[in-house]
Amino acid sequence: MTITPVRDDCIFCRIVAGTARSHPVWEDPDTLAFMDLAPLATGHVLVIPKPHWENVFETPAPALGAVMDTVKRVAHAIRTTIAPPGLGVYQVNGRAAGQTVFHYHVHLIPRHGGVSLDLHGRRRADRDELDRVASLIRSGLDAPGG
Ligand code: AMP
Ligand code: ZN
């Protein structure tokens, strides 16, 4: 995997470089997992690729795969140790989606029910409309792995 330069203005790059403090859970050559500084629940972990890519669009597929390997490993560890009744795996891209740190990352958030993260719609959609949108999205698909 190509390692892009560390960006001094990026807090997650600084964590990778060891110049900012973190609370690591897992490290391998491609990824890092560490505790979220403002956890939404006990055991809230972030998983990042070590190189700086801003979002899912910029991050190469093999790097996303490496992040998912770490997500699975840490998810098992959270289940074994904290045993929450549910575990959310979340990821957002762009300010409008709520992204605040612009180095790709995946949240693992233990969930205890009751509190909505507002990721679910309240109304069921029209099925013809869903067909139309699905077909629209399919028309934009490239070859896998792009
Ligand atoms: P997002 O809204 O998906 O961009 O989330 C960014 C997350 O990074 C938030 O949950 C922050 O609490 C977390 N965060 C920001 N700075 C740090 C840091 N220095 N160490 C650990 N987590 C951080
Ligand atoms: Zn970065």
mmCIF file of N, CA, C and O in Angstrom, residues 52-120:
data_model
loop_
_atom_site.group_PDB
_atom_site.id
_atom_site.type_symbol
_atom_site.label_atom_id
_atom_site.label_comp_id
_atom_site.label_asym_id
_atom_site.label_seq_id
_atom_site.Cartn_x
_atom_site.Cartn_y
_atom_site.Cartn_z
ATOM 1 N N HIS A 52 -3.245 9.160 5.020
ATOM 2 C CA HIS A 52 -4.317 10.153 5.032
ATOM 3 C C HIS A 52 -5.137 10.094 3.746
ATOM 4 O O HIS A 52 -4.643 10.413 2.670
ATOM 5 N N TRP A 53 -6.376 9.672 3.886
ATOM 6 C CA TRP A 53 -7.376 9.847 2.831
ATOM 7 C C TRP A 53 -8.585 10.441 3.508
ATOM 8 O O TRP A 53 -8.930 10.066 4.639
ATOM 9 N N GLU A 54 -9.254 11.356 2.810
ATOM 10 C CA GLU A 54 -10.292 12.140 3.479
ATOM 11 C C GLU A 54 -11.571 11.349 3.742
ATOM 12 O O GLU A 54 -12.207 11.511 4.791
ATOM 13 N N ASN A 55 -11.954 10.517 2.804
ATOM 14 C CA ASN A 55 -13.292 9.917 2.897
ATOM 15 C C ASN A 55 -13.330 8.619 2.088
ATOM 16 O O ASN A 55 -12.322 8.193 1.528
ATOM 17 N N VAL A 56 -14.528 8.017 2.016
ATOM 18 C CA VAL A 56 -14.671 6.731 1.317
ATOM 19 C C VAL A 56 -14.364 6.872 -0.174
ATOM 20 O O VAL A 56 -13.928 5.912 -0.821
ATOM 21 N N PHE A 57 -14.565 8.069 -0.701
ATOM 22 C CA PHE A 57 -14.334 8.261 -2.134
ATOM 23 C C PHE A 57 -12.841 8.241 -2.459
ATOM 24 O O PHE A 57 -12.419 7.731 -3.482
ATOM 25 N N GLU A 58 -12.041 8.826 -1.590
ATOM 26 C CA GLU A 58 -10.595 8.909 -1.829
ATOM 27 C C GLU A 58 -9.859 7.635 -1.430
ATOM 28 O O GLU A 58 -8.795 7.347 -1.963
ATOM 29 N N THR A 59 -10.375 6.911 -0.457
ATOM 30 C CA THR A 59 -9.632 5.765 0.094
ATOM 31 C C THR A 59 -9.674 4.590 -0.879
ATOM 32 O O THR A 59 -10.754 4.153 -1.272
ATOM 33 N N PRO A 60 -8.513 4.055 -1.275
ATOM 34 C CA PRO A 60 -8.501 2.913 -2.193
ATOM 35 C C PRO A 60 -9.170 1.694 -1.565
ATOM 36 O O PRO A 60 -9.084 1.486 -0.346
ATOM 37 N N ALA A 61 -9.802 0.874 -2.407
ATOM 38 C CA ALA A 61 -10.541 -0.291 -1.920
ATOM 39 C C ALA A 61 -9.690 -1.214 -1.039
ATOM 40 O O ALA A 61 -10.179 -1.696 -0.010
ATOM 41 N N PRO A 62 -8.420 -1.494 -1.385
ATOM 42 C CA PRO A 62 -7.637 -2.375 -0.491
ATOM 43 C C PRO A 62 -7.471 -1.783 0.912
ATOM 44 O O PRO A 62 -7.452 -2.522 1.900
ATOM 45 N N ALA A 63 -7.376 -0.456 0.987
ATOM 46 C CA ALA A 63 -7.250 0.185 2.308
ATOM 47 C C ALA A 63 -8.569 0.080 3.064
ATOM 48 O O ALA A 63 -8.579 -0.122 4.285
ATOM 49 N N LEU A 64 -9.698 0.215 2.353
ATOM 50 C CA LEU A 64 -11.000 0.025 3.011
ATOM 51 C C LEU A 64 -11.110 -1.411 3.532
ATOM 52 O O LEU A 64 -11.638 -1.647 4.626
ATOM 53 N N GLY A 65 -10.587 -2.347 2.757
ATOM 54 C CA GLY A 65 -10.606 -3.750 3.177
ATOM 55 C C GLY A 65 -9.787 -3.965 4.437
ATOM 56 O O GLY A 65 -10.209 -4.678 5.357
ATOM 57 N N ALA A 66 -8.623 -3.331 4.477
ATOM 58 C CA ALA A 66 -7.764 -3.455 5.665
ATOM 59 C C ALA A 66 -8.472 -2.874 6.881
ATOM 60 O O ALA A 66 -8.424 -3.440 7.983
ATOM 61 N N VAL A 67 -9.161 -1.743 6.687
ATOM 62 C CA VAL A 67 -9.907 -1.136 7.803
ATOM 63 C C VAL A 67 -11.000 -2.101 8.268
ATOM 64 O O VAL A 67 -11.189 -2.311 9.478
ATOM 65 N N MET A 68 -11.693 -2.743 7.320
ATOM 66 C CA MET A 68 -12.775 -3.667 7.710
ATOM 67 C C MET A 68 -12.245 -4.889 8.454
ATOM 68 O O MET A 68 -12.897 -5.406 9.362
ATOM 69 N N ASP A 69 -11.043 -5.356 8.071
ATOM 70 C CA ASP A 69 -10.434 -6.469 8.824
ATOM 71 C C ASP A 69 -10.257 -6.057 10.288
ATOM 72 O O ASP A 69 -10.531 -6.833 11.214
ATOM 73 N N THR A 70 -9.790 -4.827 10.483
ATOM 74 C CA THR A 70 -9.576 -4.350 11.853
ATOM 75 C C THR A 70 -10.910 -4.106 12.553
ATOM 76 O O THR A 70 -11.056 -4.401 13.746
ATOM 77 N N VAL A 71 -11.896 -3.593 11.825
ATOM 78 C CA VAL A 71 -13.227 -3.397 12.416
ATOM 79 C C VAL A 71 -13.741 -4.735 12.965
ATOM 80 O O VAL A 71 -14.237 -4.817 14.096
ATOM 81 N N LYS A 72 -13.604 -5.784 12.168
ATOM 82 C CA LYS A 72 -14.122 -7.094 12.608
ATOM 83 C C LYS A 72 -13.368 -7.594 13.844
ATOM 84 O O LYS A 72 -13.979 -8.072 14.808
ATOM 85 N N ARG A 73 -12.060 -7.445 13.819
ATOM 86 C CA ARG A 73 -11.232 -7.891 14.942
ATOM 87 C C ARG A 73 -11.615 -7.140 16.227
ATOM 88 O O ARG A 73 -11.813 -7.745 17.290
ATOM 89 N N VAL A 74 -11.757 -5.824 16.114
ATOM 90 C CA VAL A 74 -12.064 -5.025 17.302
ATOM 91 C C VAL A 74 -13.517 -5.255 17.744
ATOM 92 O O VAL A 74 -13.815 -5.277 18.942
ATOM 93 N N ALA A 75 -14.419 -5.439 16.768
ATOM 94 C CA ALA A 75 -15.824 -5.711 17.116
ATOM 95 C C ALA A 75 -15.907 -6.965 17.995
ATOM 96 O O ALA A 75 -16.608 -6.991 19.013
ATOM 97 N N HIS A 76 -15.180 -8.010 17.609
ATOM 98 C CA HIS A 76 -15.167 -9.234 18.415
ATOM 99 C C HIS A 76 -14.630 -8.953 19.810
ATOM 100 O O HIS A 76 -15.162 -9.461 20.806
ATOM 101 N N ALA A 77 -13.582 -8.137 19.871
ATOM 102 C CA ALA A 77 -12.976 -7.830 21.176
ATOM 103 C C ALA A 77 -13.944 -7.043 22.048
ATOM 104 O O ALA A 77 -14.043 -7.271 23.258
ATOM 105 N N ILE A 78 -14.706 -6.115 21.441
ATOM 106 C CA ILE A 78 -15.697 -5.344 22.214
ATOM 107 C C ILE A 78 -16.788 -6.285 22.718
ATOM 108 O O ILE A 78 -17.224 -6.212 23.869
ATOM 109 N N ARG A 79 -17.217 -7.207 21.845
ATOM 110 C CA ARG A 79 -18.274 -8.137 22.268
ATOM 111 C C ARG A 79 -17.791 -9.022 23.413
ATOM 112 O O ARG A 79 -18.512 -9.278 24.381
ATOM 113 N N THR A 80 -16.541 -9.465 23.322
ATOM 114 C CA THR A 80 -15.986 -10.343 24.357
ATOM 115 C C THR A 80 -15.819 -9.616 25.683
ATOM 116 O O THR A 80 -16.048 -10.182 26.749
ATOM 117 N N THR A 81 -15.416 -8.343 25.614
ATOM 118 C CA THR A 81 -15.010 -7.651 26.833
ATOM 119 C C THR A 81 -16.108 -6.784 27.439
ATOM 120 O O THR A 81 -16.287 -6.760 28.651
ATOM 121 N N ILE A 82 -16.824 -6.064 26.575
ATOM 122 C CA ILE A 82 -17.834 -5.120 27.063
ATOM 123 C C ILE A 82 -19.234 -5.720 26.963
ATOM 124 O O ILE A 82 -20.113 -5.397 27.752
ATOM 125 N N ALA A 83 -19.399 -6.596 25.974
ATOM 126 C CA ALA A 83 -20.658 -7.325 25.777
ATOM 127 C C ALA A 83 -21.884 -6.415 25.724
ATOM 128 O O ALA A 83 -22.857 -6.650 26.439
ATOM 129 N N PRO A 84 -21.857 -5.383 24.879
ATOM 130 C CA PRO A 84 -23.074 -4.576 24.743
ATOM 131 C C PRO A 84 -24.137 -5.394 24.003
ATOM 132 O O PRO A 84 -23.786 -6.289 23.230
ATOM 133 N N PRO A 85 -25.417 -5.068 24.208
ATOM 134 C CA PRO A 85 -26.457 -5.816 23.495
ATOM 135 C C PRO A 85 -26.439 -5.572 21.979
ATOM 136 O O PRO A 85 -26.913 -6.396 21.208
ATOM 137 N N GLY A 86 -25.874 -4.421 21.562
ATOM 138 C CA GLY A 86 -25.766 -4.140 20.130
ATOM 139 C C GLY A 86 -24.476 -3.387 19.857
ATOM 140 O O GLY A 86 -23.864 -2.803 20.759
ATOM 141 N N LEU A 87 -24.050 -3.404 18.603
ATOM 142 C CA LEU A 87 -22.842 -2.661 18.225
ATOM 143 C C LEU A 87 -23.105 -1.969 16.893
ATOM 144 O O LEU A 87 -23.409 -2.629 15.893
ATOM 145 N N GLY A 88 -22.990 -0.638 16.879
ATOM 146 C CA GLY A 88 -23.148 0.120 15.630
ATOM 147 C C GLY A 88 -21.803 0.293 14.957
ATOM 148 O O GLY A 88 -20.797 0.559 15.621
ATOM 149 N N VAL A 89 -21.776 0.097 13.638
ATOM 150 C CA VAL A 89 -20.577 0.373 12.839
ATOM 151 C C VAL A 89 -20.971 1.479 11.872
ATOM 152 O O VAL A 89 -21.794 1.252 10.979
ATOM 153 N N TYR A 90 -20.426 2.675 12.105
ATOM 154 C CA TYR A 90 -20.891 3.855 11.384
ATOM 155 C C TYR A 90 -19.729 4.569 10.712
ATOM 156 O O TYR A 90 -18.604 4.554 11.213
ATOM 157 N N GLN A 91 -20.046 5.271 9.652
ATOM 158 C CA GLN A 91 -19.000 5.993 8.910
ATOM 159 C C GLN A 91 -19.693 7.076 8.102
ATOM 160 O O GLN A 91 -20.702 6.819 7.443
ATOM 161 N N VAL A 92 -19.194 8.311 8.163
ATOM 162 C CA VAL A 92 -19.845 9.405 7.430
ATOM 163 C C VAL A 92 -18.828 10.144 6.552
ATOM 164 O O VAL A 92 -17.636 10.165 6.859
ATOM 165 N N ASN A 93 -19.323 10.716 5.485
ATOM 166 C CA ASN A 93 -18.474 11.389 4.505
ATOM 167 C C ASN A 93 -19.020 12.776 4.186
ATOM 168 O O ASN A 93 -20.131 12.895 3.682
ATOM 169 N N GLY A 94 -18.233 13.788 4.503
ATOM 170 C CA GLY A 94 -18.641 15.157 4.189
ATOM 171 C C GLY A 94 -19.317 15.826 5.365
ATOM 172 O O GLY A 94 -19.991 15.177 6.174
ATOM 173 N N ARG A 95 -19.107 17.147 5.422
ATOM 174 C CA ARG A 95 -19.688 17.949 6.504
ATOM 175 C C ARG A 95 -21.192 17.742 6.622
ATOM 176 O O ARG A 95 -21.735 17.623 7.723
ATOM 177 N N ALA A 96 -21.867 17.657 5.478
ATOM 178 C CA ALA A 96 -23.332 17.530 5.484
ATOM 179 C C ALA A 96 -23.778 16.210 6.094
ATOM 180 O O ALA A 96 -24.913 16.085 6.559
ATOM 181 N N ALA A 97 -22.887 15.214 6.090
ATOM 182 C CA ALA A 97 -23.200 13.919 6.704
ATOM 183 C C ALA A 97 -22.789 13.881 8.165
ATOM 184 O O ALA A 97 -22.997 12.882 8.846
ATOM 185 N N GLY A 98 -22.147 14.959 8.628
ATOM 186 C CA GLY A 98 -21.725 15.013 10.020
ATOM 187 C C GLY A 98 -20.255 14.741 10.234
ATOM 188 O O GLY A 98 -19.804 14.650 11.377
ATOM 189 N N GLN A 99 -19.477 14.612 9.146
ATOM 190 C CA GLN A 99 -18.036 14.351 9.312
ATOM 191 C C GLN A 99 -17.361 15.594 9.892
ATOM 192 O O GLN A 99 -17.593 16.715 9.427
ATOM 193 N N THR A 100 -16.553 15.374 10.923
ATOM 194 C CA THR A 100 -15.848 16.490 11.553
ATOM 195 C C THR A 100 -14.333 16.317 11.490
ATOM 196 O O THR A 100 -13.604 17.291 11.606
ATOM 197 N N VAL A 101 -13.857 15.086 11.349
ATOM 198 C CA VAL A 101 -12.419 14.849 11.162
ATOM 199 C C VAL A 101 -12.249 14.269 9.759
ATOM 200 O O VAL A 101 -12.832 13.219 9.435
ATOM 201 N N PHE A 102 -11.449 14.948 8.942
ATOM 202 C CA PHE A 102 -11.430 14.615 7.519
ATOM 203 C C PHE A 102 -10.258 13.698 7.168
ATOM 204 O O PHE A 102 -9.492 13.946 6.240
ATOM 205 N N HIS A 103 -10.151 12.635 7.961
ATOM 206 C CA HIS A 103 -9.272 11.485 7.714
ATOM 207 C C HIS A 103 -10.202 10.286 7.878
ATOM 208 O O HIS A 103 -10.802 10.114 8.955
ATOM 209 N N TYR A 104 -10.339 9.481 6.831
ATOM 210 C CA TYR A 104 -11.335 8.406 6.824
ATOM 211 C C TYR A 104 -11.315 7.598 8.131
ATOM 212 O O TYR A 104 -10.248 7.212 8.604
ATOM 213 N N HIS A 105 -12.473 7.357 8.688
ATOM 214 C CA HIS A 105 -12.542 6.549 9.913
ATOM 215 C C HIS A 105 -13.900 5.882 10.035
ATOM 216 O O HIS A 105 -14.896 6.363 9.506
ATOM 217 N N VAL A 106 -13.891 4.759 10.753
ATOM 218 C CA VAL A 106 -15.118 4.004 11.025
ATOM 219 C C VAL A 106 -15.324 3.979 12.531
ATOM 220 O O VAL A 106 -14.391 3.723 13.294
ATOM 221 N N HIS A 107 -16.558 4.288 12.955
ATOM 222 C CA HIS A 107 -16.915 4.245 14.374
ATOM 223 C C HIS A 107 -17.440 2.859 14.745
ATOM 224 O O HIS A 107 -18.273 2.310 14.033
ATOM 225 N N LEU A 108 -16.991 2.333 15.873
ATOM 226 C CA LEU A 108 -17.628 1.162 16.486
ATOM 227 C C LEU A 108 -18.236 1.658 17.790
ATOM 228 O O LEU A 108 -17.508 2.095 18.696
ATOM 229 N N ILE A 109 -19.559 1.611 17.875
ATOM 230 C CA ILE A 109 -20.243 2.199 19.032
ATOM 231 C C ILE A 109 -21.163 1.168 19.691
ATOM 232 O O ILE A 109 -22.156 0.753 19.091
ATOM 233 N N PRO A 110 -20.809 0.755 20.914
ATOM 234 C CA PRO A 110 -21.718 -0.129 21.654
ATOM 235 C C PRO A 110 -23.083 0.536 21.794
ATOM 236 O O PRO A 110 -23.162 1.740 22.067
ATOM 237 N N ARG A 111 -24.143 -0.250 21.579
ATOM 238 C CA ARG A 111 -25.498 0.309 21.596
ATOM 239 C C ARG A 111 -26.335 -0.454 22.623
ATOM 240 O O ARG A 111 -26.239 -1.672 22.729
ATOM 241 N N HIS A 112 -27.116 0.295 23.349
ATOM 242 C CA HIS A 112 -27.873 -0.297 24.454
ATOM 243 C C HIS A 112 -29.374 -0.167 24.274
ATOM 244 O O HIS A 112 -30.131 -0.380 25.210
ATOM 245 N N GLY A 113 -29.791 0.247 23.074
ATOM 246 C CA GLY A 113 -31.228 0.381 22.802
ATOM 247 C C GLY A 113 -31.769 1.678 23.362
ATOM 248 O O GLY A 113 -31.129 2.354 24.166
ATOM 249 N N GLY A 114 -32.945 2.029 22.882
ATOM 250 C CA GLY A 114 -33.625 3.190 23.443
ATOM 251 C C GLY A 114 -33.251 4.505 22.798
ATOM 252 O O GLY A 114 -34.111 5.283 22.429
ATOM 253 N N VAL A 115 -31.960 4.737 22.632
ATOM 254 C CA VAL A 115 -31.541 6.037 22.100
ATOM 255 C C VAL A 115 -31.284 5.909 20.603
ATOM 256 O O VAL A 115 -30.461 5.113 20.170
ATOM 257 N N SER A 116 -31.994 6.718 19.809
ATOM 258 C CA SER A 116 -31.817 6.661 18.370
ATOM 259 C C SER A 116 -30.657 7.536 17.941
ATOM 260 O O SER A 116 -30.470 8.635 18.443
ATOM 261 N N LEU A 117 -29.843 7.041 17.011
ATOM 262 C CA LEU A 117 -28.803 7.877 16.424
ATOM 263 C C LEU A 117 -29.354 8.601 15.201
ATOM 264 O O LEU A 117 -28.638 9.253 14.470
ATOM 265 N N ASP A 118 -30.672 8.440 14.954
ATOM 266 C CA ASP A 118 -31.343 9.097 13.845
ATOM 267 C C ASP A 118 -30.821 8.637 12.490
ATOM 268 O O ASP A 118 -30.750 9.420 11.564
ATOM 269 N N LEU A 119 -30.407 7.374 12.412
ATOM 270 C CA LEU A 119 -29.970 6.849 11.121
ATOM 271 C C LEU A 119 -31.112 6.131 10.407
ATOM 272 O O LEU A 119 -30.939 5.634 9.311
ATOM 273 N N HIS A 120 -32.279 6.092 11.053
ATOM 274 C CA HIS A 120 -33.407 5.385 10.455
ATOM 275 C C HIS A 120 -34.513 6.343 10.083
ATOM 276 O O HIS A 120 -34.838 7.235 10.861
#
